[in-house]
Tab-separated table of C-alpha atoms in Angstrom:
chain	number	residue	atom	x	y	z
A	616	PRO	CA	35.759	71.864	115.401
A	617	LEU	CA	39.316	70.057	115.384
A	618	LEU	CA	40.732	72.824	117.674
A	619	PHE	CA	38.083	71.366	120.245
A	620	CYS	CA	39.037	68.473	119.989
A	621	PHE	CA	42.048	68.821	120.346
A	622	SER	CA	41.590	70.933	124.456
A	623	LEU	CA	38.955	67.751	124.621
A	624	LEU	CA	41.740	65.948	124.467
A	625	GLY	CA	44.365	67.358	126.603
A	626	VAL	CA	41.477	67.756	129.839
A	627	PHE	CA	40.919	64.498	129.607
A	628	LEU	CA	44.114	63.245	128.864
A	629	SER	CA	45.686	66.373	131.727
A	630	PRO	CA	46.791	64.993	135.570
A	631	ASN	CA	43.793	66.085	137.001
A	632	ALA	CA	41.651	64.631	134.986
A	633	PHE	CA	42.419	61.625	136.463
A	634	ALA	CA	42.189	62.499	140.130
A	635	GLN	CA	38.092	61.942	139.462
A	636	ASN	CA	38.877	58.309	139.891
A	637	ILE	CA	41.208	58.865	143.670
A	638	THR	CA	39.053	57.316	146.315
A	639	HIS	CA	39.795	58.565	149.627
A	640	GLN	CA	41.565	55.007	150.083
A	641	ASP	CA	44.216	55.481	147.258
A	642	GLU	CA	45.232	59.184	149.146
A	643	LEU	CA	45.285	56.743	152.448
A	644	ILE	CA	47.440	54.055	151.498
A	645	TYR	CA	49.466	56.737	149.689
A	646	TYR	CA	49.970	59.007	152.563
A	647	THR	CA	50.711	56.330	154.428
A	648	THR	CA	53.102	54.886	152.525
A	649	ILE	CA	55.079	57.689	151.518
A	650	ALA	CA	54.946	58.390	155.390
A	651	ALA	CA	55.515	55.373	156.998
A	652	GLU	CA	58.998	55.639	154.954
A	653	VAL	CA	59.903	58.826	155.452
A	654	LYS	CA	58.953	58.295	159.207
A	655	ASP	CA	61.958	55.738	159.075
A	656	ALA	CA	64.625	57.369	157.380
A	657	ALA	CA	64.615	60.290	159.252
A	658	PRO	CA	66.122	59.362	162.022
A	659	LYS	CA	68.693	56.826	160.141
A	660	MET	CA	69.645	59.701	158.396
A	661	GLN	CA	70.642	61.409	161.861
A	662	GLY	CA	72.358	58.938	163.329
A	663	LEU	CA	74.420	58.833	160.683
A	664	TRP	CA	74.901	61.866	160.592
A	665	GLY	CA	75.965	62.122	164.094
A	666	GLN	CA	77.680	59.235	164.081
A	667	VAL	CA	80.402	61.094	161.352
A	668	GLN	CA	79.921	63.715	163.445
A	669	GLN	CA	81.247	61.576	167.061
A	670	SER	CA	84.038	59.743	165.176
A	671	ILE	CA	85.088	63.390	163.867
A	672	ILE	CA	85.418	64.485	167.801
A	673	THR	CA	86.921	60.705	169.138
A	674	ALA	CA	89.890	60.624	166.176
A	675	GLY	CA	90.779	63.557	167.395
A	676	GLU	CA	90.591	63.550	170.829
A	677	ASN	CA	92.548	60.731	169.981
A	678	LYS	CA	96.790	60.721	169.808
A	679	THR	CA	97.151	59.916	166.256
A	680	HIS	CA	94.304	61.295	165.428
A	681	GLN	CA	92.604	58.593	163.710
A	682	LEU	CA	89.659	56.292	164.532
A	683	ASP	CA	90.305	52.989	165.239
A	684	ARG	CA	89.608	49.705	162.545
A	685	ALA	CA	86.285	48.321	164.649
A	686	SER	CA	84.806	51.987	164.747
A	687	LEU	CA	85.219	53.035	160.602
A	688	ASP	CA	84.050	49.404	160.145
A	689	ASN	CA	81.009	50.577	161.877
A	690	LEU	CA	81.017	53.356	159.817
A	691	LYS	CA	81.821	51.966	156.881
A	692	ASN	CA	79.018	49.455	157.635
A	693	ALA	CA	76.052	52.288	158.935
A	694	SER	CA	76.965	54.318	155.671
A	695	SER	CA	76.231	51.320	153.292
A	696	GLN	CA	73.070	50.211	155.520
A	697	ASN	CA	71.431	53.828	155.480
A	698	ILE	CA	72.658	54.416	151.604
A	699	ASN	CA	70.477	50.823	151.032
A	700	ASP	CA	67.845	51.536	152.917
A	701	LEU	CA	67.402	54.729	150.952
A	702	GLU	CA	67.745	52.789	147.764
A	703	ARG	CA	64.381	51.221	148.532
A	704	LYS	CA	62.750	53.502	150.129
A	705	ILE	CA	63.487	55.347	147.504
A	706	ARG	CA	62.107	52.362	145.041
A	707	ALA	CA	59.113	52.212	147.696
A	708	ILE	CA	57.437	56.028	147.105
A	709	SER	CA	58.622	55.414	143.194
A	710	VAL	CA	55.599	53.283	142.304
A	711	LEU	CA	53.096	55.116	143.818
A	712	HIS	CA	50.508	57.557	141.930
A	713	GLU	CA	50.044	60.529	142.387
A	714	THR	CA	46.954	61.819	144.488
A	715	ASP	CA	47.510	65.223	144.658
A	716	PHE	CA	49.627	66.897	142.078
A	717	ASP	CA	49.186	70.586	143.525
A	718	LEU	CA	51.216	69.164	146.655
A	719	ASN	CA	53.606	66.668	144.713
A	720	LEU	CA	54.788	64.932	147.977
A	721	LYS	CA	55.489	61.596	146.500
A	722	GLU	CA	58.267	64.088	144.380
A	723	PHE	CA	59.812	66.038	147.234
A	724	CYS	CA	60.418	62.665	149.755
A	725	ILE	CA	61.854	61.127	146.577
A	726	SER	CA	64.352	64.552	145.915
A	727	LEU	CA	65.125	64.216	150.421
A	728	LEU	CA	65.525	60.050	149.980
A	729	THR	CA	67.862	60.498	146.213
A	730	ASP	CA	70.225	64.369	148.166
A	731	ALA	CA	70.826	62.187	151.624
A	732	LYS	CA	71.665	59.556	149.529
A	733	ASN	CA	73.712	61.012	147.034
A	734	ILE	CA	75.520	63.663	149.837
A	735	GLN	CA	76.173	59.948	151.864
A	736	GLN	CA	78.021	58.345	148.477
A	737	SER	CA	79.837	60.894	147.721
A	738	ALA	CA	81.449	62.328	150.879
A	739	MET	CA	81.490	59.141	153.044
A	740	PRO	CA	83.874	57.420	151.125
A	741	GLN	CA	86.190	61.562	151.528
A	742	ILE	CA	85.502	61.028	155.764
A	743	LEU	CA	86.226	57.458	155.679
A	744	ALA	CA	89.775	58.625	154.314
A	745	VAL	CA	90.125	61.022	157.028
A	746	LEU	CA	89.869	59.332	159.776
A	747	GLU	CA	91.440	56.765	159.646
A	748	LYS	CA	94.046	58.631	158.240
A	749	GLY	CA	94.001	60.951	160.846
A	750	ILE	CA	92.754	64.599	160.756
A	751	ASP	CA	95.332	66.034	161.344
A	752	LYS	CA	96.214	64.523	158.186
A	753	ILE	CA	94.062	66.616	156.144
A	754	ASN	CA	93.714	68.256	152.790
A	755	ASN	CA	91.982	71.350	151.596
A	756	GLN	CA	89.330	68.998	149.341
A	757	GLN	CA	88.803	66.549	152.618
A	758	THR	CA	87.948	69.995	154.861
A	759	SER	CA	85.580	70.958	152.261
A	760	THR	CA	83.821	68.040	151.417
A	761	LEU	CA	83.925	67.220	155.546
A	762	LYS	CA	82.180	71.001	156.140
A	763	SER	CA	80.037	70.447	153.158
A	764	PHE	CA	78.799	66.671	154.437
A	765	LEU	CA	78.032	68.333	157.691
A	766	THR	CA	76.043	71.950	156.492
A	767	LYS	CA	73.625	69.858	153.576
A	768	GLY	CA	72.870	67.499	156.547
A	769	GLN	CA	71.299	70.964	158.287
A	770	GLU	CA	69.678	71.236	154.944
A	771	LEU	CA	68.427	67.466	154.349
A	772	GLN	CA	67.167	68.576	158.253
A	773	TYR	CA	66.097	72.356	156.415
A	774	LYS	CA	64.079	70.512	153.804
A	775	LEU	CA	62.040	67.502	156.475
A	776	ARG	CA	61.122	70.081	158.259
A	777	GLU	CA	58.745	71.037	154.935
A	778	ILE	CA	57.749	67.536	154.046
A	779	GLN	CA	56.672	67.753	157.638
A	780	ASN	CA	54.598	71.247	156.842
A	781	LEU	CA	53.394	69.138	153.537
A	782	PHE	CA	52.133	65.852	155.441
A	783	ILE	CA	50.135	68.736	157.788
A	784	SER	CA	48.943	70.308	154.343
A	785	TYR	CA	48.022	67.586	152.242
A	786	GLN	CA	46.555	65.085	155.774
A	787	ASN	CA	44.345	68.522	156.287
A	788	LYS	CA	42.975	68.573	152.512
A	789	HIS	CA	42.722	65.282	152.327
A	790	ASN	CA	40.805	64.237	155.880
A	791	ILE	CA	42.749	62.179	156.906
A	792	THR	CA	42.097	61.367	160.285
A	793	GLY	CA	44.609	60.455	163.185
A	794	GLU	CA	42.359	57.896	163.532
A	795	GLU	CA	42.815	56.423	160.036
A	796	LEU	CA	46.656	57.088	160.833
A	797	ARG	CA	46.865	55.471	164.039
A	798	LYS	CA	45.592	52.594	162.469
A	799	PHE	CA	48.584	52.387	159.794
A	800	GLY	CA	50.967	52.858	162.964
A	801	LEU	CA	51.340	56.250	162.825
């Protein structure tokens, strides 16, 4: 009898036991909140990666191999704004209650945004230092950091494509229509 009680308790406390209380409206709010945050973040992340690549090209074309002060400040501000924006998005998604533990869209998206933020926080100070001193004075560690930053940007692109497939799976599984998404601007 005691084992039976613990078994029942385990069923009632399992994450899937709460799934029965989730309405279509809950699923829609969950989905659209996450989708809106990722939809807004993706072009900003891509834009910053592009801005870094363009800054490197521009510095390489200058005879000093440096980026001018205004461009450096612009890149630093863009990175800082992007980090703050990613942190806001992570918090907004984190407060949502998971509605589909099998797909776990929330955690995948938090992981993507956290990875993007961490990569920026670790790489941007070194990238800015290289662009300020001159790319012709880059050391091995900075070269490695720069290559890693660009590679990780490509990895994030791949992860973003995987998440887009998760969005489609979630939308199909939970019967979220295009009409419903249009009401939320998606």
